[in-house]
PDB file of C-alpha atoms in Angstrom:
ATOM      1  CA  MET X  76      19.306  14.739 -28.635  1.00 42.00           C
ATOM      2  CA  ILE X  77      17.937  15.421 -25.140  1.00 39.00           C
ATOM      3  CA  VAL X  78      14.508  14.124 -26.140  1.00 39.00           C
ATOM      4  CA  CYS X  79      16.027  10.899 -27.505  1.00 42.00           C
ATOM      5  CA  PHE X  80      18.097  10.407 -24.362  1.00 35.00           C
ATOM      6  CA  CYS X  81      15.088  10.917 -22.065  1.00 40.00           C
ATOM      7  CA  LEU X  82      12.955   8.574 -24.137  1.00 38.00           C
ATOM      8  CA  CYS X  83      15.746   5.991 -24.133  1.00 43.00           C
ATOM      9  CA  CYS X  84      16.011   6.134 -20.310  1.00 44.00           C
ATOM     10  CA  ALA X  85      12.266   5.846 -19.914  1.00 43.00           C
ATOM     11  CA  GLY X  86      12.235   2.989 -22.395  1.00 46.00           C
ATOM     12  CA  LEU X  87      14.909   1.136 -20.434  1.00 40.00           C
ATOM     13  CA  LEU X  88      12.813   1.424 -17.267  1.00 43.00           C
ATOM     14  CA  VAL X  89       9.767   0.097 -19.099  1.00 42.00           C
ATOM     15  CA  ALA X  90      11.812  -2.749 -20.567  1.00 42.00           C
ATOM     16  CA  ALA X  91      13.272  -3.698 -17.196  1.00 44.00           C
ATOM     17  CA  SER X  92       9.803  -3.719 -15.668  1.00 42.00           C
ATOM     18  CA  ALA X  93       8.524  -5.832 -18.551  1.00 41.00           C
ATOM     19  CA  VAL X  94      11.332  -8.358 -18.102  1.00 40.00           C
ATOM     20  CA  ALA X  95      10.462  -8.714 -14.422  1.00 41.00           C
ATOM     21  CA  ALA X  96       6.772  -9.042 -15.244  1.00 41.00           C
ATOM     22  CA  LEU X  97       7.533 -11.662 -17.906  1.00 37.00           C
ATOM     23  CA  SER X  98       9.486 -13.751 -15.435  1.00 38.00           C
ATOM     24  CA  TYR X  99       6.506 -13.678 -13.080  1.00 37.00           C
ATOM     25  CA  SER X 100       4.062 -14.572 -15.854  1.00 35.00           C
ATOM     26  CA  ARG X 101       5.905 -17.856 -16.383  1.00 32.00           C
ATOM     27  CA  MET X 102       5.382 -18.901 -12.768  1.00 33.00           C
ATOM     28  CA  SER X 103       2.450 -20.586 -11.067  1.00 31.00           C
ATOM     29  CA  SER X 104       0.520 -18.610  -8.453  1.00 32.00           C
ATOM     30  CA  ASP X 105       2.449 -20.366  -5.672  1.00 36.00           C
ATOM     31  CA  GLN X 106       5.776 -19.525  -7.287  1.00 34.00           C
ATOM     32  CA  VAL X 107       4.802 -15.883  -7.663  1.00 36.00           C
ATOM     33  CA  GLN X 108       4.543 -15.720  -3.886  1.00 40.00           C
ATOM     34  CA  CYS X 109       8.220 -16.791  -3.777  1.00 38.00           C
ATOM     35  CA  GLN X 110       9.565 -14.638  -6.573  1.00 48.00           C
ATOM     36  CA  GLY X 111      13.107 -14.188  -5.230  1.00 48.00           C
ATOM     37  CA  GLY X 112      15.788 -15.568  -7.442  1.00 59.00           C
ATOM     38  CA  TRP X 113      17.959 -14.457 -10.265  1.00 76.00           C
ATOM     39  CA  TRP X 114      16.677 -10.874 -10.433  1.00 91.00           C
ATOM     40  CA  VAL X 115      14.456  -9.573  -7.584  1.00 93.00           C
ATOM     41  CA  PRO X 116      16.061 -10.085  -4.139  1.00 94.00           C
ATOM     42  CA  SER X 117      12.788 -10.677  -2.334  1.00 94.00           C
ATOM     43  CA  SER X 118      10.201 -13.335  -1.587  1.00 93.00           C
ATOM     44  CA  ALA X 119       7.082 -13.938   0.473  1.00 94.00           C
ATOM     45  CA  SER X 120       9.241 -15.422   3.223  1.00 96.00           C
ATOM     46  CA  HIS X 121      11.448 -12.309   3.263  1.00 96.00           C
ATOM     47  CA  LEU X 122       8.344 -10.169   3.757  1.00 97.00           C
ATOM     48  CA  GLU X 123       6.969 -12.485   6.423  1.00 98.00           C
ATOM     49  CA  GLU X 124      10.200 -12.263   8.420  1.00 97.00           C
ATOM     50  CA  ALA X 125      10.419  -8.486   7.968  1.00 97.00           C
ATOM     51  CA  GLU X 126       6.837  -8.116   9.236  1.00 98.00           C
ATOM     52  CA  ARG X 127       7.664 -10.248  12.288  1.00 98.00           C
ATOM     53  CA  GLN X 128      10.623  -8.032  13.154  1.00 97.00           C
ATOM     54  CA  VAL X 129       8.485  -4.902  12.857  1.00 98.00           C
ATOM     55  CA  PHE X 130       5.787  -6.181  15.225  1.00 98.00           C
ATOM     56  CA  ASP X 131       8.282  -7.627  17.724  1.00 97.00           C
ATOM     57  CA  ALA X 132       8.855  -4.049  18.897  1.00 96.00           C
ATOM     58  CA  VAL X 133       5.142  -3.387  19.568  1.00 97.00           C
ATOM     59  CA  LYS X 134       4.186  -3.901  23.215  1.00 96.00           C
ATOM     60  CA  ALA X 135       0.401  -4.212  22.808  1.00 97.00           C
ATOM     61  CA  ASP X 136      -1.394  -7.535  22.268  1.00 96.00           C
ATOM     62  CA  VAL X 137      -1.288  -7.847  18.473  1.00 98.00           C
ATOM     63  CA  GLU X 138      -3.028 -10.578  16.467  1.00 98.00           C
ATOM     64  CA  LEU X 139      -2.040 -11.026  12.819  1.00 98.00           C
ATOM     65  CA  SER X 140      -3.973 -13.220  10.404  1.00 98.00           C
ATOM     66  CA  PHE X 141      -5.309 -13.537   6.878  1.00 98.00           C
ATOM     67  CA  VAL X 142      -9.028 -12.867   6.345  1.00 98.00           C
ATOM     68  CA  GLU X 143     -10.633 -14.284   3.202  1.00 98.00           C
ATOM     69  CA  LEU X 144     -13.213 -12.006   1.602  1.00 98.00           C
ATOM     70  CA  GLU X 145     -16.388 -13.082  -0.166  1.00 98.00           C
ATOM     71  CA  ASN X 146     -14.659 -12.416  -3.498  1.00 98.00           C
ATOM     72  CA  GLY X 147     -11.908 -14.880  -2.569  1.00 98.00           C
ATOM     73  CA  LEU X 148      -9.174 -12.332  -1.901  1.00 98.00           C
ATOM     74  CA  ARG X 149      -7.060 -12.712   1.235  1.00 98.00           C
ATOM     75  CA  VAL X 150      -6.436  -9.631   3.363  1.00 98.00           C
ATOM     76  CA  ARG X 151      -3.629  -9.420   5.912  1.00 98.00           C
ATOM     77  CA  THR X 152      -5.294  -8.184   9.103  1.00 98.00           C
ATOM     78  CA  MET X 153      -4.142  -6.816  12.442  1.00 98.00           C
ATOM     79  CA  VAL X 154      -6.273  -6.717  15.618  1.00 98.00           C
ATOM     80  CA  VAL X 155      -4.896  -5.059  18.757  1.00 98.00           C
ATOM     81  CA  ASN X 156      -6.386  -5.667  22.222  1.00 97.00           C
ATOM     82  CA  ARG X 157      -9.347  -7.610  20.901  1.00 96.00           C
ATOM     83  CA  GLY X 158     -12.329  -7.514  23.291  1.00 94.00           C
ATOM     84  CA  LYS X 159     -10.529  -5.420  25.900  1.00 96.00           C
ATOM     85  CA  TYR X 160     -12.828  -2.386  25.628  1.00 97.00           C
ATOM     86  CA  PRO X 161     -16.465  -3.575  25.318  1.00 95.00           C
ATOM     87  CA  GLY X 162     -18.904  -0.834  24.399  1.00 95.00           C
ATOM     88  CA  VAL X 163     -16.222   1.414  22.888  1.00 97.00           C
ATOM     89  CA  GLU X 164     -16.177   1.881  19.126  1.00 97.00           C
ATOM     90  CA  PRO X 165     -13.006   0.318  17.718  1.00 98.00           C
ATOM     91  CA  LEU X 166     -10.574   2.208  15.516  1.00 98.00           C
ATOM     92  CA  VAL X 167      -9.957   1.014  11.940  1.00 98.00           C
ATOM     93  CA  LEU X 168      -6.731   2.150  10.257  1.00 98.00           C
ATOM     94  CA  VAL X 169      -6.346   2.397   6.471  1.00 98.00           C
ATOM     95  CA  HIS X 170      -2.782   2.964   5.257  1.00 98.00           C
ATOM     96  CA  GLY X 171      -1.651   4.929   2.220  1.00 97.00           C
ATOM     97  CA  PHE X 172       0.031   4.156  -1.078  1.00 95.00           C
ATOM     98  CA  ALA X 173       3.103   1.889  -0.960  1.00 94.00           C
ATOM     99  CA  ALA X 174       2.501   1.263   2.755  1.00 97.00           C
ATOM    100  CA  ALA X 175       1.189  -1.576   4.937  1.00 98.00           C
ATOM    101  CA  ILE X 176      -0.015  -2.318   8.480  1.00 98.00           C
ATOM    102  CA  GLY X 177       3.550  -2.230   9.804  1.00 98.00           C
ATOM    103  CA  THR X 178       3.824   1.482   9.080  1.00 97.00           C
ATOM    104  CA  TRP X 179       1.422   2.081  12.000  1.00 98.00           C
ATOM    105  CA  ALA X 180       3.931   0.489  14.399  1.00 97.00           C
ATOM    106  CA  LYS X 181       4.865   3.700  16.237  1.00 96.00           C
ATOM    107  CA  ASN X 182       1.201   4.540  16.825  1.00 97.00           C
ATOM    108  CA  ILE X 183      -0.231   1.159  17.819  1.00 98.00           C
ATOM    109  CA  ASP X 184       0.574   1.194  21.536  1.00 97.00           C
ATOM    110  CA  ASP X 185      -0.868   4.686  22.066  1.00 97.00           C
ATOM    111  CA  LEU X 186      -3.922   4.219  19.836  1.00 97.00           C
ATOM    112  CA  SER X 187      -4.862   0.946  21.534  1.00 98.00           C
ATOM    113  CA  ASN X 188      -4.777   2.406  25.063  1.00 96.00           C
ATOM    114  CA  THR X 189      -8.502   3.172  25.049  1.00 96.00           C
ATOM    115  CA  ARG X 190     -10.032   1.057  22.274  1.00 98.00           C
ATOM    116  CA  THR X 191      -9.476  -2.009  20.125  1.00 98.00           C
ATOM    117  CA  VAL X 192      -7.581  -1.227  16.933  1.00 98.00           C
ATOM    118  CA  TYR X 193      -8.035  -2.933  13.577  1.00 98.00           C
ATOM    119  CA  ALA X 194      -5.990  -2.507  10.419  1.00 98.00           C
ATOM    120  CA  MET X 195      -5.529  -4.288   7.124  1.00 98.00           C
ATOM    121  CA  ASP X 196      -3.027  -4.333   4.307  1.00 98.00           C
ATOM    122  CA  GLN X 197      -5.214  -2.876   1.601  1.00 98.00           C
ATOM    123  CA  VAL X 198      -5.744  -5.264  -1.291  1.00 98.00           C
ATOM    124  CA  GLY X 199      -2.808  -4.729  -3.631  1.00 96.00           C
ATOM    125  CA  PHE X 200      -0.353  -3.877  -0.837  1.00 97.00           C
ATOM    126  CA  GLY X 201       1.677  -5.552   1.897  1.00 98.00           C
ATOM    127  CA  ARG X 202       0.869  -9.225   2.366  1.00 98.00           C
ATOM    128  CA  SER X 203      -2.674  -9.009   1.008  1.00 98.00           C
ATOM    129  CA  ASP X 204      -3.558 -10.451  -2.395  1.00 98.00           C
ATOM    130  CA  ARG X 205      -2.724  -8.404  -5.468  1.00 95.00           C
ATOM    131  CA  PRO X 206      -5.433  -8.724  -8.131  1.00 96.00           C
ATOM    132  CA  GLU X 207      -5.721  -6.708 -11.308  1.00 93.00           C
ATOM    133  CA  PHE X 208      -7.662  -3.485 -10.695  1.00 94.00           C
ATOM    134  CA  SER X 209      -9.777  -1.701 -13.256  1.00 94.00           C
ATOM    135  CA  THR X 210      -7.985   0.912 -15.351  1.00 87.00           C
ATOM    136  CA  ASP X 211     -11.018   3.167 -14.932  1.00 91.00           C
ATOM    137  CA  ALA X 212     -10.404   5.459 -11.942  1.00 88.00           C
ATOM    138  CA  ALA X 213     -13.985   5.427 -10.654  1.00 93.00           C
ATOM    139  CA  GLU X 214     -14.238   1.651 -10.938  1.00 97.00           C
ATOM    140  CA  ALA X 215     -10.870   1.131  -9.225  1.00 95.00           C
ATOM    141  CA  GLU X 216     -11.957   3.424  -6.379  1.00 96.00           C
ATOM    142  CA  ASP X 217     -15.118   1.379  -5.921  1.00 98.00           C
ATOM    143  CA  GLU X 218     -13.093  -1.839  -5.911  1.00 98.00           C
ATOM    144  CA  PHE X 219     -11.024  -0.518  -2.995  1.00 98.00           C
ATOM    145  CA  VAL X 220     -14.194   0.527  -1.167  1.00 98.00           C
ATOM    146  CA  GLU X 221     -15.925  -2.811  -1.719  1.00 98.00           C
ATOM    147  CA  ASN X 222     -12.884  -4.730  -0.500  1.00 98.00           C
ATOM    148  CA  ILE X 223     -13.030  -2.756   2.749  1.00 98.00           C
ATOM    149  CA  GLU X 224     -16.759  -3.393   3.044  1.00 98.00           C
ATOM    150  CA  GLN X 225     -16.327  -7.137   2.535  1.00 98.00           C
ATOM    151  CA  TRP X 226     -13.554  -7.064   5.134  1.00 98.00           C
ATOM    152  CA  ARG X 227     -15.847  -5.186   7.572  1.00 98.00           C
ATOM    153  CA  VAL X 228     -18.515  -7.864   7.166  1.00 98.00           C
ATOM    154  CA  LYS X 229     -16.005 -10.621   7.889  1.00 98.00           C
ATOM    155  CA  MET X 230     -14.732  -8.767  10.971  1.00 98.00           C
ATOM    156  CA  GLU X 231     -18.326  -8.142  12.176  1.00 97.00           C
ATOM    157  CA  LEU X 232     -17.763  -4.427  12.718  1.00 98.00           C
ATOM    158  CA  ASN X 233     -21.027  -2.471  12.793  1.00 97.00           C
ATOM    159  CA  SER X 234     -19.801   0.851  14.204  1.00 98.00           C
ATOM    160  CA  PHE X 235     -16.239   2.157  14.225  1.00 98.00           C
ATOM    161  CA  VAL X 236     -13.955   5.154  13.966  1.00 98.00           C
ATOM    162  CA  LEU X 237     -12.263   5.182  10.554  1.00 98.00           C
ATOM    163  CA  LEU X 238      -8.805   6.727  10.170  1.00 98.00           C
ATOM    164  CA  GLY X 239      -7.107   6.899   6.776  1.00 98.00           C
ATOM    165  CA  HIS X 240      -3.695   8.248   5.832  1.00 98.00           C
ATOM    166  CA  SER X 241      -2.644   9.552   2.409  1.00 96.00           C
ATOM    167  CA  LEU X 242      -4.325   7.365  -0.251  1.00 96.00           C
ATOM    168  CA  GLY X 243      -6.020   5.640   2.689  1.00 98.00           C
ATOM    169  CA  GLY X 244      -7.618   8.983   3.549  1.00 97.00           C
ATOM    170  CA  PHE X 245      -9.080   9.204   0.065  1.00 97.00           C
ATOM    171  CA  ILE X 246     -10.342   5.610   0.155  1.00 98.00           C
ATOM    172  CA  SER X 247     -11.700   6.033   3.697  1.00 98.00           C
ATOM    173  CA  THR X 248     -13.648   9.121   2.625  1.00 97.00           C
ATOM    174  CA  ALA X 249     -15.065   7.253  -0.361  1.00 97.00           C
ATOM    175  CA  TYR X 250     -16.041   4.404   1.951  1.00 98.00           C
ATOM    176  CA  ALA X 251     -17.723   6.762   4.451  1.00 98.00           C
ATOM    177  CA  LEU X 252     -19.719   8.374   1.651  1.00 98.00           C
ATOM    178  CA  LYS X 253     -20.989   5.003   0.441  1.00 98.00           C
ATOM    179  CA  TYR X 254     -21.460   3.327   3.835  1.00 98.00           C
ATOM    180  CA  PRO X 255     -22.028   6.143   6.354  1.00 98.00           C
ATOM    181  CA  GLN X 256     -24.140   3.915   8.621  1.00 98.00           C
ATOM    182  CA  TYR X 257     -21.036   2.107   9.876  1.00 98.00           C
ATOM    183  CA  VAL X 258     -18.682   5.074  10.377  1.00 98.00           C
ATOM    184  CA  LYS X 259     -19.015   6.749  13.781  1.00 98.00           C
ATOM    185  CA  HIS X 260     -16.252   9.251  13.037  1.00 98.00           C
ATOM    186  CA  LEU X 261     -14.001   9.807  10.017  1.00 98.00           C
ATOM    187  CA  ILE X 262     -10.411  11.006  10.476  1.00 98.00           C
ATOM    188  CA  VAL X 263      -8.169  11.725   7.488  1.00 97.00           C
ATOM    189  CA  ALA X 264      -4.430  12.440   7.853  1.00 97.00           C
ATOM    190  CA  GLU X 265      -2.717  14.095   4.883  1.00 94.00           C
ATOM    191  CA  PRO X 266      -5.353  12.712   2.506  1.00 95.00           C
ATOM    192  CA  TRP X 267      -4.896  12.479  -1.213  1.00 89.00           C
ATOM    193  CA  GLY X 268      -7.394  14.199  -3.471  1.00 84.00           C
ATOM    194  CA  PHE X 269      -8.127  13.837  -7.172  1.00 75.00           C
ATOM    195  CA  PRO X 270      -9.970  16.778  -8.797  1.00 75.00           C
ATOM    196  CA  PRO X 271     -11.698  16.211 -12.143  1.00 76.00           C
ATOM    197  CA  LYS X 272      -9.320  16.527 -15.079  1.00 71.00           C
ATOM    198  CA  PRO X 273     -10.092  19.583 -17.275  1.00 74.00           C
ATOM    199  CA  GLU X 274     -11.399  18.661 -20.718  1.00 74.00           C
ATOM    200  CA  GLU X 275      -8.770  20.883 -22.325  1.00 73.00           C
ATOM    201  CA  GLY X 276      -6.010  19.145 -20.351  1.00 71.00           C
ATOM    202  CA  THR X 277      -3.911  20.408 -17.478  1.00 72.00           C
ATOM    203  CA  ARG X 278      -1.603  23.394 -17.753  1.00 74.00           C
ATOM    204  CA  TRP X 279       1.364  20.995 -17.520  1.00 64.00           C
ATOM    205  CA  GLU X 280       0.061  19.009 -20.499  1.00 68.00           C
ATOM    206  CA  ARG X 281      -0.389  22.176 -22.539  1.00 72.00           C
ATOM    207  CA  GLU X 282       2.763  24.116 -21.666  1.00 77.00           C
ATOM    208  CA  ALA X 283       5.502  21.775 -20.403  1.00 79.00           C
ATOM    209  CA  PRO X 284       8.422  21.050 -22.782  1.00 86.00           C
ATOM    210  CA  ILE X 285       7.678  18.060 -24.979  1.00 83.00           C
ATOM    211  CA  ARG X 286      10.523  15.967 -23.520  1.00 78.00           C
ATOM    212  CA  TYR X 287       8.975  16.197 -20.048  1.00 70.00           C
ATOM    213  CA  ARG X 288       5.509  15.473 -21.357  1.00 73.00           C
ATOM    214  CA  MET X 289       6.811  12.368 -23.127  1.00 78.00           C
ATOM    215  CA  ILE X 290       8.432  11.092 -19.926  1.00 71.00           C
ATOM    216  CA  THR X 291       5.229  11.796 -17.976  1.00 69.00           C
ATOM    217  CA  TYR X 292       3.179   9.946 -20.603  1.00 73.00           C
ATOM    218  CA  LEU X 293       5.437   6.885 -20.572  1.00 69.00           C
ATOM    219  CA  SER X 294       5.693   6.718 -16.785  1.00 66.00           C
ATOM    220  CA  GLY X 295       1.910   7.004 -16.530  1.00 68.00           C
ATOM    221  CA  LYS X 296       1.555   3.745 -18.428  1.00 69.00           C
ATOM    222  CA  MET X 297       3.112   1.636 -15.668  1.00 72.00           C
ATOM    223  CA  ASN X 298       2.755   1.085 -11.947  1.00 78.00           C
ATOM    224  CA  PRO X 299       5.410   3.190 -10.161  1.00 77.00           C
ATOM    225  CA  LEU X 300       6.301   0.167  -8.035  1.00 85.00           C
ATOM    226  CA  SER X 301       7.101  -1.833 -11.180  1.00 85.00           C
ATOM    227  CA  ILE X 302      10.225   0.311 -11.514  1.00 84.00           C
ATOM    228  CA  LEU X 303      11.413  -0.951  -8.136  1.00 88.00           C
ATOM    229  CA  ARG X 304      10.880  -4.515  -9.332  1.00 89.00           C
ATOM    230  CA  GLY X 305      12.384  -3.783 -12.722  1.00 88.00           C
ATOM    231  CA  VAL X 306      15.745  -2.618 -11.366  1.00 91.00           C
ATOM    232  CA  GLY X 307      16.072  -5.954  -9.540  1.00 93.00           C
ATOM    233  CA  PRO X 308      19.195  -6.196  -7.340  1.00 94.00           C
ATOM    234  CA  PHE X 309      19.634  -2.421  -7.405  1.00 94.00           C
ATOM    235  CA  GLY X 310      16.197  -1.979  -5.789  1.00 93.00           C
ATOM    236  CA  PRO X 311      17.168  -2.115  -2.082  1.00 93.00           C
ATOM    237  CA  GLY X 312      19.840   0.562  -2.505  1.00 92.00           C
ATOM    238  CA  MET X 313      17.583   2.747  -4.633  1.00 92.00           C
ATOM    239  CA  PHE X 314      14.745   2.413  -2.121  1.00 92.00           C
ATOM    240  CA  LYS X 315      17.001   3.424   0.779  1.00 89.00           C
ATOM    241  CA  ARG X 316      18.102   6.536  -1.098  1.00 90.00           C
ATOM    242  CA  ILE X 317      14.551   7.495  -2.041  1.00 88.00           C
ATOM    243  CA  ARG X 318      12.934   6.747   1.342  1.00 89.00           C
ATOM    244  CA  GLY X 319      15.692   7.625   3.774  1.00 87.00           C
ATOM    245  CA  ASP X 320      13.037   9.443   5.795  1.00 89.00           C
ATOM    246  CA  LEU X 321      11.757   6.083   7.043  1.00 89.00           C
ATOM    247  CA  GLN X 322      14.958   5.490   8.973  1.00 86.00           C
ATOM    248  CA  ARG X 323      14.742   8.942  10.574  1.00 90.00           C
ATOM    249  CA  VAL X 324      11.110   8.425  11.602  1.00 93.00           C
ATOM    250  CA  PHE X 325      11.625   4.952  13.085  1.00 95.00           C
ATOM    251  CA  SER X 326      15.212   5.341  14.345  1.00 94.00           C
ATOM    252  CA  ASP X 327      14.128   5.310  18.007  1.00 94.00           C
ATOM    253  CA  MET X 328      12.262   2.030  17.539  1.00 95.00           C
ATOM    254  CA  TYR X 329      14.311  -0.146  15.177  1.00 94.00           C
ATOM    255  CA  PRO X 330      17.851  -0.826  13.990  1.00 85.00           C
ATOM    256  CA  GLU X 331      18.745   0.894  10.748  1.00 80.00           C
ATOM    257  CA  SER X 332      17.532  -1.755   8.323  1.00 89.00           C
ATOM    258  CA  THR X 333      14.338  -3.088   9.953  1.00 95.00           C
ATOM    259  CA  MET X 334      11.697  -0.710   8.589  1.00 95.00           C
ATOM    260  CA  MET X 335      13.579  -0.141   5.334  1.00 94.00           C
ATOM    261  CA  ASP X 336      13.705  -3.895   4.677  1.00 95.00           C
ATOM    262  CA  TYR X 337      10.013  -4.275   5.545  1.00 97.00           C
ATOM    263  CA  MET X 338       8.921  -1.506   3.213  1.00 96.00           C
ATOM    264  CA  TYR X 339      11.171  -2.699   0.384  1.00 96.00           C
ATOM    265  CA  HIS X 340       9.790  -6.229   0.548  1.00 96.00           C
ATOM    266  CA  CYS X 341       6.218  -4.878   0.780  1.00 97.00           C
ATOM    267  CA  ASN X 342       6.611  -2.799  -2.351  1.00 95.00           C
ATOM    268  CA  VAL X 343       8.585  -5.174  -4.536  1.00 94.00           C
ATOM    269  CA  GLN X 344       6.023  -8.002  -4.284  1.00 89.00           C
ATOM    270  CA  HIS X 345       4.178  -8.683  -7.528  1.00 79.00           C
TER     271      HIS X 345
END
């Protein structure tokens, strides 16, 4: 009975995510960028306005633009105090999973006191383009790295300090290993790590109750953020309950909803 109930709940989440994905698949590429409507209470314009509100509180000279890579992808890019510190290696910031350039807001003024700061919404996040990534882990990692390298070329950065947080720490390390000639210093904050999977499977896969292993298997077949899209109008409330820590962290900088709205709209985009 418990197994059936758990599988039913997981199946409902998958179905809701599939419904949302189906509605997107019927739209043109322009319409996908404005996917608010009958189910998901978000759109590209919502995210644009939320981003504006986040950066309104930053005192430094911030430039925001889209940079088109050689592969045709557009990357949302931030430059702070451009050209103000000639001869000093700039700092490049790489955010983590389910984050975007706005999550650096509390750090920007201090970090840009002595050097120019660059940051991008990693491809697949924020306001950057969201292509399909390889399902092979090594290939997907290289895709992230190559997107950063193409961005570096466009920004004409030949020597810089690279700082990555969370998943960004993992990607930054992979980038530094492949392109060490451009990285003056590497800084990783709470980096993710992915050890090789044992051939015999993990202890969890071998010993966990079957109902939990079934839920883990099903949830592993979909993007975690698709759940946020799948629950549609319930998403904002669910996100606020799950990520209430964002309000505590940014409470001295923004009204209650500013950062929460920004992060919700970042993560519900398709």
